[in-house]
PDB file of C-alpha atoms and ligand atoms in Angstrom:
ATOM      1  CA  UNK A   1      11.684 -17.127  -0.053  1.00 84.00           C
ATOM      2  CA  UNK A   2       8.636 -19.347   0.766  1.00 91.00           C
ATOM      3  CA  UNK A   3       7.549 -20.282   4.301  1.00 90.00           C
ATOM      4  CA  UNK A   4       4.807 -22.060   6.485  1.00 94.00           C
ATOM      5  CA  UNK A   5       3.529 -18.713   8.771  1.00 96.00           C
ATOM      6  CA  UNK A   6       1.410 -19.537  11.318  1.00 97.00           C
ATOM      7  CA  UNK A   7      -1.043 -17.230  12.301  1.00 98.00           C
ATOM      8  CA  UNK A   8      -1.774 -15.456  15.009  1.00 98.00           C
ATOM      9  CA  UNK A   9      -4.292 -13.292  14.968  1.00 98.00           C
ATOM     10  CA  UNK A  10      -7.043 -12.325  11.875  1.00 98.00           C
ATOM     11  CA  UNK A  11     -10.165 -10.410  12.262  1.00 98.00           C
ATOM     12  CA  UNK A  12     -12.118  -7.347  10.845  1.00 98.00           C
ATOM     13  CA  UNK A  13     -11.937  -4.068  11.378  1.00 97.00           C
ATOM     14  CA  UNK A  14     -14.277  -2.649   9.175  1.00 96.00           C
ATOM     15  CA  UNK A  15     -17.135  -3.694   6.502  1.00 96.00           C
ATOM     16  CA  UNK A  16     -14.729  -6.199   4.055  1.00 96.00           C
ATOM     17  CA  UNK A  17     -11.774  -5.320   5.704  1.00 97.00           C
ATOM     18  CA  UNK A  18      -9.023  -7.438   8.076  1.00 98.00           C
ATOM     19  CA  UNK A  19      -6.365  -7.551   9.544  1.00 98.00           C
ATOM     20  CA  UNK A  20      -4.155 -10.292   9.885  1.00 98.00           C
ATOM     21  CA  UNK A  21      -1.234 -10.961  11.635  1.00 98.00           C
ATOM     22  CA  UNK A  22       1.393 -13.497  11.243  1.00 98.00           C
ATOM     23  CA  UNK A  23       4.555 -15.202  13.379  1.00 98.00           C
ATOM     24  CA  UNK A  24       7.439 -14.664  10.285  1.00 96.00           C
ATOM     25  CA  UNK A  25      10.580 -13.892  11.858  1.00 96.00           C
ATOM     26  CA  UNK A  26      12.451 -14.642   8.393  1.00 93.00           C
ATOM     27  CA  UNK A  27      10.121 -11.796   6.939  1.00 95.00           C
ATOM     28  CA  UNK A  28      10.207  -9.435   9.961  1.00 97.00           C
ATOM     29  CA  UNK A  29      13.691  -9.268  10.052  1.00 96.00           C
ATOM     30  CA  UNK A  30      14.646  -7.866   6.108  1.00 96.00           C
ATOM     31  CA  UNK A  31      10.783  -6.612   4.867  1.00 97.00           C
ATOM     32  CA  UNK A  32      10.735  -2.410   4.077  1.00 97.00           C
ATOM     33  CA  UNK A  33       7.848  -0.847   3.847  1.00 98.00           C
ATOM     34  CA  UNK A  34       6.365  -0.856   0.850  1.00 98.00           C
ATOM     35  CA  UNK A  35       7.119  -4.799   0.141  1.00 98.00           C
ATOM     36  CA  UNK A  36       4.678  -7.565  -0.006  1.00 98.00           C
ATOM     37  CA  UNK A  37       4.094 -10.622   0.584  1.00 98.00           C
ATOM     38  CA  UNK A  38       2.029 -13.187  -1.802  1.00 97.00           C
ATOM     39  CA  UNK A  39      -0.097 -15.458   0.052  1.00 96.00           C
ATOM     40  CA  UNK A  40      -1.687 -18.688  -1.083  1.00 94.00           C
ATOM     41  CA  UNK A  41      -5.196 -18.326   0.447  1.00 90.00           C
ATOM     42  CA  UNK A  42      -5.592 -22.300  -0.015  1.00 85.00           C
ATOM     43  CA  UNK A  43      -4.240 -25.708   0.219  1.00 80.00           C
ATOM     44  CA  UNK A  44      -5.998 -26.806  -2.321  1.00 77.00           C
ATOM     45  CA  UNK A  45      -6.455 -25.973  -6.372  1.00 76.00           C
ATOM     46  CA  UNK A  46      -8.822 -23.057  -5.946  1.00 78.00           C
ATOM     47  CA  UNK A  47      -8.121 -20.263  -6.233  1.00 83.00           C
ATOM     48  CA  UNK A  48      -4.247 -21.186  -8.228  1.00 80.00           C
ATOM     49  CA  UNK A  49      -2.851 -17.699  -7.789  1.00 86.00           C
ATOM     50  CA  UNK A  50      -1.807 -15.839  -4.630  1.00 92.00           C
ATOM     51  CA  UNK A  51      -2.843 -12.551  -3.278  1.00 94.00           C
ATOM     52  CA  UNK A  52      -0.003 -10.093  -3.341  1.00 96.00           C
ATOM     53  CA  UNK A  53      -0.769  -8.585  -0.213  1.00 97.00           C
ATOM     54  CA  UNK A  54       0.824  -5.322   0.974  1.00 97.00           C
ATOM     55  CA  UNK A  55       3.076  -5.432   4.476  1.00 98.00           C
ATOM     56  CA  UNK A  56       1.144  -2.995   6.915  1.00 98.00           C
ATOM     57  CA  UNK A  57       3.072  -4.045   9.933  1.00 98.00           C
ATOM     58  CA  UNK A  58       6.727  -5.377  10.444  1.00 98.00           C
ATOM     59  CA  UNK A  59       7.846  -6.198  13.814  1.00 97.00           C
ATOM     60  CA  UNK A  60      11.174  -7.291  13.936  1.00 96.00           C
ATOM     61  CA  UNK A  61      11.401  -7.476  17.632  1.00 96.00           C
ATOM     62  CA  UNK A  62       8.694  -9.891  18.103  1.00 97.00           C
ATOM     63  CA  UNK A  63       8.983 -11.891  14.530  1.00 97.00           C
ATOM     64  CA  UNK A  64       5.878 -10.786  13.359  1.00 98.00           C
ATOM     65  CA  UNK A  65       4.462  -8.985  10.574  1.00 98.00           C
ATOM     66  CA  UNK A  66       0.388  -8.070   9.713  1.00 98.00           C
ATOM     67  CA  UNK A  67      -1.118  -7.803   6.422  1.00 98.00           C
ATOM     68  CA  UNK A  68      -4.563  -5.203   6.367  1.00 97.00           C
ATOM     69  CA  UNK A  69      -6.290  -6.228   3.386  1.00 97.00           C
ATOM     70  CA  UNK A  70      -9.953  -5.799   1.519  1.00 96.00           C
ATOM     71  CA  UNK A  71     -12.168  -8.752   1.221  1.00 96.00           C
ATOM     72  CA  UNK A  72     -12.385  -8.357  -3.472  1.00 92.00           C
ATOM     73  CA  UNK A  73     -13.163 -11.672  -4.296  1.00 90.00           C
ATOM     74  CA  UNK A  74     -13.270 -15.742  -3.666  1.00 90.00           C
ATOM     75  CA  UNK A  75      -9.211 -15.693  -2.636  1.00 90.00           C
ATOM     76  CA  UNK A  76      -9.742 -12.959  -0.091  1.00 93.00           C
ATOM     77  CA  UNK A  77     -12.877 -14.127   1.516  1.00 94.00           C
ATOM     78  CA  UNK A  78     -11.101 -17.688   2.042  1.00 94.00           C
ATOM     79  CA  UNK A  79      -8.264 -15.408   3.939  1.00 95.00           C
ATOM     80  CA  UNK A  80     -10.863 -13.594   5.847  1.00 97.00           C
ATOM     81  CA  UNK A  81     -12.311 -17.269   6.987  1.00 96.00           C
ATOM     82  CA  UNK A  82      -8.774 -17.992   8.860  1.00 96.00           C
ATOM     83  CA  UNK A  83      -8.207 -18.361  12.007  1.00 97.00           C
ATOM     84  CA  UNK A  84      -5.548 -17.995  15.148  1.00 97.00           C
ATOM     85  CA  UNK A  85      -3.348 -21.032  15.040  1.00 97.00           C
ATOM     86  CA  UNK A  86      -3.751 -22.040  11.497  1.00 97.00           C
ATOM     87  CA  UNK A  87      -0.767 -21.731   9.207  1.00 96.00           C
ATOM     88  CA  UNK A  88      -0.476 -20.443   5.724  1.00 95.00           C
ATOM     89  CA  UNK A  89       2.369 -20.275   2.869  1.00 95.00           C
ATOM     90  CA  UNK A  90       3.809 -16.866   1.971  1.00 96.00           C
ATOM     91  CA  UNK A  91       6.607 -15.794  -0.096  1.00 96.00           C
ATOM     92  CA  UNK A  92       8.272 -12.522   0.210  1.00 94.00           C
ATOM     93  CA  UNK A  93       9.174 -10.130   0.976  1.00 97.00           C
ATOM     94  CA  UNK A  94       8.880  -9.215  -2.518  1.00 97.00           C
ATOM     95  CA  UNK A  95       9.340  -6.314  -4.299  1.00 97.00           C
ATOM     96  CA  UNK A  96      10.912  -2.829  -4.149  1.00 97.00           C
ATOM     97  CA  UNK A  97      10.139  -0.621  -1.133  1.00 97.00           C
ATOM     98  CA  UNK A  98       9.976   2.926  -0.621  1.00 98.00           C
ATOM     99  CA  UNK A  99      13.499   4.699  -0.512  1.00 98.00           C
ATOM    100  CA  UNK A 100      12.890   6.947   2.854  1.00 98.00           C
ATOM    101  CA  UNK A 101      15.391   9.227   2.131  1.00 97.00           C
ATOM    102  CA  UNK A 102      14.616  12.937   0.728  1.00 97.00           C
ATOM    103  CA  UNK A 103      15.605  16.643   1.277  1.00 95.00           C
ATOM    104  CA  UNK A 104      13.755  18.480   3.316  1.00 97.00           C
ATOM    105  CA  UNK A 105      11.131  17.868   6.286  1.00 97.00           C
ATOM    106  CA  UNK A 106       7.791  17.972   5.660  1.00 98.00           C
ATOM    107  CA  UNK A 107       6.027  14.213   4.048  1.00 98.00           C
ATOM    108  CA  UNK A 108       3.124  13.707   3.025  1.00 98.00           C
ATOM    109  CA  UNK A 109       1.459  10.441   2.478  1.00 98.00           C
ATOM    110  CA  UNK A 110      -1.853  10.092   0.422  1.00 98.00           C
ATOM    111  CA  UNK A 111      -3.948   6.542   0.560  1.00 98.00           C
ATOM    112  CA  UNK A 112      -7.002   5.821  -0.832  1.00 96.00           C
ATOM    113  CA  UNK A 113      -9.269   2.923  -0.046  1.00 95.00           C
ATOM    114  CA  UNK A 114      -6.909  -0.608   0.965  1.00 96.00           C
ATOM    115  CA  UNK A 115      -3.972   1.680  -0.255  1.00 97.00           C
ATOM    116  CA  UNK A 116      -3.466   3.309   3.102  1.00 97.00           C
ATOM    117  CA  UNK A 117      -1.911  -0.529   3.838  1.00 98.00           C
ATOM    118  CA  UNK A 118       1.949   0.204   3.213  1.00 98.00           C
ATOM    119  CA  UNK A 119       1.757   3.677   4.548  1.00 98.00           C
ATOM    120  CA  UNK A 120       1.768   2.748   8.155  1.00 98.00           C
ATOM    121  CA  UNK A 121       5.480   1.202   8.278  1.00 98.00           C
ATOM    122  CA  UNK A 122       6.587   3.728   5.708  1.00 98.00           C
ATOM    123  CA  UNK A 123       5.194   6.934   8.444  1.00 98.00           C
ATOM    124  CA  UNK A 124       6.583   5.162  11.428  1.00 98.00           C
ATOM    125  CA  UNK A 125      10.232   4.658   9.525  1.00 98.00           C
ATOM    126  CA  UNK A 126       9.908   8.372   8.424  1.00 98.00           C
ATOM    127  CA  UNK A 127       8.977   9.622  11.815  1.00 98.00           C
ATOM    128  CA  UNK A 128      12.123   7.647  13.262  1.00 97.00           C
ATOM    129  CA  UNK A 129      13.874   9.507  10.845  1.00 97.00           C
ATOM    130  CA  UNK A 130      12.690  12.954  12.355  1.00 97.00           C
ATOM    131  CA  UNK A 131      10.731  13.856   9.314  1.00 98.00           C
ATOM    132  CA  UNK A 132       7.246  15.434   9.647  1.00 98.00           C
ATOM    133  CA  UNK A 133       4.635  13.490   8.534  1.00 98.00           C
ATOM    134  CA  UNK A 134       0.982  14.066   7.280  1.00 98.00           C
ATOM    135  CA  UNK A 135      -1.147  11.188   6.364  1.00 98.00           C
ATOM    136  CA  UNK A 136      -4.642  12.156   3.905  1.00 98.00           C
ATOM    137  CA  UNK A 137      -6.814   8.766   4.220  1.00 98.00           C
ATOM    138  CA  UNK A 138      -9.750   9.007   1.312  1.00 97.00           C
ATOM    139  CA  UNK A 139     -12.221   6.124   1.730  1.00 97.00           C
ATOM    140  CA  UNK A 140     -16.036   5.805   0.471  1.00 96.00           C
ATOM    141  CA  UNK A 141     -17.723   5.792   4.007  1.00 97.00           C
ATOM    142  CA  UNK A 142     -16.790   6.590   7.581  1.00 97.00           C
ATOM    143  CA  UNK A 143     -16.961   3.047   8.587  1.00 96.00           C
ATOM    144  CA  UNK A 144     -14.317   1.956   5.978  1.00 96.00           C
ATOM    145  CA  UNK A 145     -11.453   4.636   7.151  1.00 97.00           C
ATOM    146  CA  UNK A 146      -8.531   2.879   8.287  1.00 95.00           C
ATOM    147  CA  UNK A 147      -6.169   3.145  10.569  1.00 96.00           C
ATOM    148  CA  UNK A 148      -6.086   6.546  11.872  1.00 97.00           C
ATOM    149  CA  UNK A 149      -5.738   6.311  15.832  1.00 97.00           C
ATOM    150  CA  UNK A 150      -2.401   4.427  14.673  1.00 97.00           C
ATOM    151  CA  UNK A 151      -0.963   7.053  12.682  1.00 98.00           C
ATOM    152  CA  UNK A 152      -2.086   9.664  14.805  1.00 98.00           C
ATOM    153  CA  UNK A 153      -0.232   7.224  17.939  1.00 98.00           C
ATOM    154  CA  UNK A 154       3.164   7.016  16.034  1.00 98.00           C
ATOM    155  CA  UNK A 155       3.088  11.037  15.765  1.00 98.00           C
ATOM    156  CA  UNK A 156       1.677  11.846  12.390  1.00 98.00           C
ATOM    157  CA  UNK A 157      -0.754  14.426  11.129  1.00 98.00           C
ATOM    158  CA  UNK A 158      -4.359  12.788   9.927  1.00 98.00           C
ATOM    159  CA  UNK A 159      -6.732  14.254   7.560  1.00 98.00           C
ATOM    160  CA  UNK A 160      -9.459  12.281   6.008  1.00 98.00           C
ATOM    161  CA  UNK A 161     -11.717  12.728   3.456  1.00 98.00           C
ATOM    162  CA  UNK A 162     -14.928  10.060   2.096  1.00 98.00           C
ATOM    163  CA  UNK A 163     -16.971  10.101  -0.740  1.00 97.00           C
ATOM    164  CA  UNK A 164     -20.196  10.423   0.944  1.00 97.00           C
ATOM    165  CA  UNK A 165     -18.998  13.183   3.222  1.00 97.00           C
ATOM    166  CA  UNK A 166     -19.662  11.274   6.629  1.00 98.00           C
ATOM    167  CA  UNK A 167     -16.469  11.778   8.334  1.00 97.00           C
ATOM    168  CA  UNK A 168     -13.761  14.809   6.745  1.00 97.00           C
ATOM    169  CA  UNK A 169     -13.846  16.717   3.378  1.00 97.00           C
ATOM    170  CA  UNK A 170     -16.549  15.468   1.164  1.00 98.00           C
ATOM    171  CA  UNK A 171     -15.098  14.297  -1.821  1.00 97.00           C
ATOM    172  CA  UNK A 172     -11.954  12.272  -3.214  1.00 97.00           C
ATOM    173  CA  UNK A 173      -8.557  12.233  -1.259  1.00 98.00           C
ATOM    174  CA  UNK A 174      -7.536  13.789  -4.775  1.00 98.00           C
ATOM    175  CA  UNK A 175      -9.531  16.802  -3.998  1.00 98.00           C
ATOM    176  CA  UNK A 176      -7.964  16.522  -0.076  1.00 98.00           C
ATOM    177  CA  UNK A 177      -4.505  16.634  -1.502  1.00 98.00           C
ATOM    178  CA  UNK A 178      -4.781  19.775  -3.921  1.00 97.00           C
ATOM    179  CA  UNK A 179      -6.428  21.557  -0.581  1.00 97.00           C
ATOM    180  CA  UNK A 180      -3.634  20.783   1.416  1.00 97.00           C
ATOM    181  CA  UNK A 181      -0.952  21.858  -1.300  1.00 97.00           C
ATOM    182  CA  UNK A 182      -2.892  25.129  -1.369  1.00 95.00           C
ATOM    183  CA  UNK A 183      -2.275  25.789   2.288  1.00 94.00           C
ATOM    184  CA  UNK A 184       0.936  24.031   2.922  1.00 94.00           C
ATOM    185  CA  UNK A 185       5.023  23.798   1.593  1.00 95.00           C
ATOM    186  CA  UNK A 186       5.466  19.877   1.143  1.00 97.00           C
ATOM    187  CA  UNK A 187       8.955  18.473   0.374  1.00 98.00           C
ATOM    188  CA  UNK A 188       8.073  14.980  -0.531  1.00 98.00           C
ATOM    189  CA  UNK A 189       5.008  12.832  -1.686  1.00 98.00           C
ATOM    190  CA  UNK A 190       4.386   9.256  -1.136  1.00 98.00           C
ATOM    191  CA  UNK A 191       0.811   7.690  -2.601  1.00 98.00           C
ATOM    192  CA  UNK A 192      -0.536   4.048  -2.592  1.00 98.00           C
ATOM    193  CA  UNK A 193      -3.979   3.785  -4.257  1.00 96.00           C
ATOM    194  CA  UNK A 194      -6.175   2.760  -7.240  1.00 94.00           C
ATOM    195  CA  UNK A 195      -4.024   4.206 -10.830  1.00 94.00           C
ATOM    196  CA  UNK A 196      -6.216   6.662 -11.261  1.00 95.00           C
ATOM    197  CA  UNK A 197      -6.111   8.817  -8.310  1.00 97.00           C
ATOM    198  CA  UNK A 198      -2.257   8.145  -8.422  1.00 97.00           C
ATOM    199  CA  UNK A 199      -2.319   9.636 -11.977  1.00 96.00           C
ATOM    200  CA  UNK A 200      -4.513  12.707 -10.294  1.00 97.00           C
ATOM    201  CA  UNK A 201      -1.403  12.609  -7.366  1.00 98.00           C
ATOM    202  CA  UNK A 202       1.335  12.474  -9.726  1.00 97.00           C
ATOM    203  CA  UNK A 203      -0.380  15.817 -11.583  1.00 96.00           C
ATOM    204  CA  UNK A 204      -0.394  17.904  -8.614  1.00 97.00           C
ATOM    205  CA  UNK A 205       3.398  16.951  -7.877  1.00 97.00           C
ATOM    206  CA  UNK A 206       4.530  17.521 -11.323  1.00 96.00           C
ATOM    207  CA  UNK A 207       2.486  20.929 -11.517  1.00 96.00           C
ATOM    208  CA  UNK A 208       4.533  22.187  -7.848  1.00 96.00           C
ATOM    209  CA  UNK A 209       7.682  20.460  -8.723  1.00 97.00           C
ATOM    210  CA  UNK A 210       6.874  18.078  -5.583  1.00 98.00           C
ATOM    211  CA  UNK A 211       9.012  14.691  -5.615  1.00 98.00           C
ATOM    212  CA  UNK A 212       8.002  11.459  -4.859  1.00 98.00           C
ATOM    213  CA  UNK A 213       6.733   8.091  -5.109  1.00 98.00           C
ATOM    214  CA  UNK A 214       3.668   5.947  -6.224  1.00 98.00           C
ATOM    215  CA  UNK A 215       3.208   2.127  -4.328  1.00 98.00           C
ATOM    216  CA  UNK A 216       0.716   0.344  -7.733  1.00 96.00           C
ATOM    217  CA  UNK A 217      -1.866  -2.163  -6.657  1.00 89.00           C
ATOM    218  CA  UNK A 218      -1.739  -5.083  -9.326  1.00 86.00           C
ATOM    219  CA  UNK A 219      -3.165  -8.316 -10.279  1.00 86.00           C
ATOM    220  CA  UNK A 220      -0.271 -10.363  -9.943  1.00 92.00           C
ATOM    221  CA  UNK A 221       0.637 -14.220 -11.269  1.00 93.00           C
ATOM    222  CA  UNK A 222       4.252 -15.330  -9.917  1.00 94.00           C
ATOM    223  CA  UNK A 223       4.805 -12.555  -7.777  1.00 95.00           C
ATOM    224  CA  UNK A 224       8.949 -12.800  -8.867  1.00 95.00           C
ATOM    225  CA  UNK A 225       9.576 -11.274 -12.435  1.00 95.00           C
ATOM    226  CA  UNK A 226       9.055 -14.583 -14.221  1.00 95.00           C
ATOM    227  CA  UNK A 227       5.386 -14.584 -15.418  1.00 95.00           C
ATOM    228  CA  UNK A 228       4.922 -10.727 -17.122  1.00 93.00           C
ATOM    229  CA  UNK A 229       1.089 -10.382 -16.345  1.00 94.00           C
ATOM    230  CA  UNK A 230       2.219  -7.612 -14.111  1.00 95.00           C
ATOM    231  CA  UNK A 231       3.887  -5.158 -16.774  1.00 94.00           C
ATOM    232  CA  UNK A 232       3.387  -1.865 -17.075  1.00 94.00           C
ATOM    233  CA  UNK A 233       4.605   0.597 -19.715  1.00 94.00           C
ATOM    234  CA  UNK A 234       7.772   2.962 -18.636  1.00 94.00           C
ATOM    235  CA  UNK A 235       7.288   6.717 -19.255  1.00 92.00           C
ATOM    236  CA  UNK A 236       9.711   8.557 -21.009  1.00 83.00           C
ATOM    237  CA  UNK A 237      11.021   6.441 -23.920  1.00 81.00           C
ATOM    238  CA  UNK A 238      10.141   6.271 -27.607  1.00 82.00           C
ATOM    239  CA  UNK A 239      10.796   2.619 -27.851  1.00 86.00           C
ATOM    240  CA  UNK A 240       8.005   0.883 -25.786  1.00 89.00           C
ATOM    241  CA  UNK A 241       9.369  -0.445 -22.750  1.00 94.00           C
ATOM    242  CA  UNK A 242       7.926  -2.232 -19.633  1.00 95.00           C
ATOM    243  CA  UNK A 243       8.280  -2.725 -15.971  1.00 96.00           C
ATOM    244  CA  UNK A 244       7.560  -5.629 -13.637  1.00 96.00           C
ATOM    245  CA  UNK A 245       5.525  -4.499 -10.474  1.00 97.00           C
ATOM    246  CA  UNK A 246       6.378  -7.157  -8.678  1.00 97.00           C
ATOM    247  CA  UNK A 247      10.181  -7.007  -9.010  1.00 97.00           C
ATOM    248  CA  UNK A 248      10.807  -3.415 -10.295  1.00 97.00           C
ATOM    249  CA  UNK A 249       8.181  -1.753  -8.182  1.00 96.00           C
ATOM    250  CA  UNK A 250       5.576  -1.804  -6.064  1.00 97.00           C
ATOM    251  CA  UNK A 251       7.132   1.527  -5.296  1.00 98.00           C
ATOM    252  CA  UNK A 252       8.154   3.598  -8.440  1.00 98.00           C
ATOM    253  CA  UNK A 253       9.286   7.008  -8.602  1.00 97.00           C
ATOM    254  CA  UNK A 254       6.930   9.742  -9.551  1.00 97.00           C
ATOM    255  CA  UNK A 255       7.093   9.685 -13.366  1.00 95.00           C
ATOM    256  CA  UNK A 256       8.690   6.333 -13.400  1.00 96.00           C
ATOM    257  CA  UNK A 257       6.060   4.457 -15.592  1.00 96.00           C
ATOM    258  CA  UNK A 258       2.492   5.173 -17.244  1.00 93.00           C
ATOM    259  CA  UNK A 259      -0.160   5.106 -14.683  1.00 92.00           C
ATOM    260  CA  UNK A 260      -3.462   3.543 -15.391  1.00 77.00           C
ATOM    261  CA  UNK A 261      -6.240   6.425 -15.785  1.00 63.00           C
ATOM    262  CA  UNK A 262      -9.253   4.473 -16.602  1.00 62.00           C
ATOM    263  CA  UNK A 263     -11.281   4.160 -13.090  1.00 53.00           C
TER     264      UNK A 263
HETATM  265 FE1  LIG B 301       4.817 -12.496 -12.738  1.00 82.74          FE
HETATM  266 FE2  LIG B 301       5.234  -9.909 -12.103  1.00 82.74          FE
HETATM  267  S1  LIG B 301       3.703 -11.203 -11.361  1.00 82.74           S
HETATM  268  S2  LIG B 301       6.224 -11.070 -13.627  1.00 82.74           S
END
């Protein structure tokens, strides 16, 4: 589905990072977390492709939905440039969203960097679900971590960690997770970040028998399943096989598919 949004509301909230939000009632009312929307930055030629961008908000009460997205190159700095009032093309929602459902009470969400994006709707349909939910937010910096007054509003449990040490555990949200593991009995694992620190997320899980499910951020051409410059290889089978992120995933179950390692 492809509509006209218009926007209300875009603006940063951190070095490179913004949040927009749009009036999309025809989104609001079907998107799950963990879908996405791909936006054409541009009337014109330049830049061709969309942005897939993660749904961080969905507010079906008030027809509107926000994107929080990372200024990476020329298509995302010509988003960052819009303003209130002006209206832009999105299709969506796209893509397969997280399945909320698991045994067991205690969630745990791990986002690193722009990843933390699709966590915020997934916690807040988790927590209406009477779940228990912890969210670990790894970012470089403490001006670049995301989001956490509005998990910790919605009821969940916030840890952080950065690179550099200046806010939280000094290290990778990696090294967060395996600390928390040590200390505490999770029943389910949702993680949205660069493939290698899902690969490093997926390892812990398998090692504790913990279930759950990996969000991929991917380049992405067409956005619906017809152009393949978003495959990615399935795990398990002899015969090479493939996946489409943008119509079998975003979300894939722990195991699902081979996860890029290379940082
Ligand atoms: Fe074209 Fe996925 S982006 S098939």
């Amino acid at each position: 589905m492809q509509f006209l949004t218009e926007i209300i509301e875009n603006k940063q909230v951190a070095p490179g990072y913004y949040f927009m939000k749009l009036s999309a009632p025809e989104v609001a009312c079907r998107a799950l977390p963990g879908q996405f929307l791909h936006v054409r930055v541009n009337t014109g030629t330049y830049p061709l492709l969309r942005r897939p961008l993660s749904l961080h908000e969905i507010d079906s009460k008030h027809g509107s939905v926000s994107l929080l997205y990372q200024v990476r190159g020329a298509g995302t700095e010509l988003l960052s440039q819009k303003t209130a009032g002006e209206k832009i093309d999105v299709m969506g929602p796209l893509g397969k969203g997280f399945n909320l459902d698991f045994s067991g009470e205690e969630a745990v969400l791990v986002g690193g960097g722009i990843g933390i994006a699709p966590l915020y709707p997934l916690a807040g349909g988790l927590i209406s679900s009477g779940k228990s939910v912890t969210v670990l937010i790894g970012s470089r910096s403490v001006e670049s971590v995301l989001a956490v007054d509005k998990f910790s509003a919605i009821g969940c449990r916030v840890r952080v960690s950065t690179n550099d040490g200046t806010e939280g555990l000094k290290g990778y949200v990696t090294e967060l997770f395996e600390d928390y593991l040590m200390k505490t009995d999770v029943d389910y694992v949702y993680a949205c970040g660069p493939g290698p620190m899902l690969a490093e997320i997926e390892k812990s899980c398998a090692k504790r028998q913990i279930p759950g499910q990996v969000s991929l951020e991917e380049y992405m051409g067409c956005g619906v399943g017809a152009c393949l410059s978003c495959a990615c290889e399935k795990e398990g089978t002899d015969e090479k096989k493939y996946l489409k992120v943008c119509t079998d995933g975003p979300v894939f179950t722990m195991g699902e598919v081979k996860l890029n390692r290379e940082p």
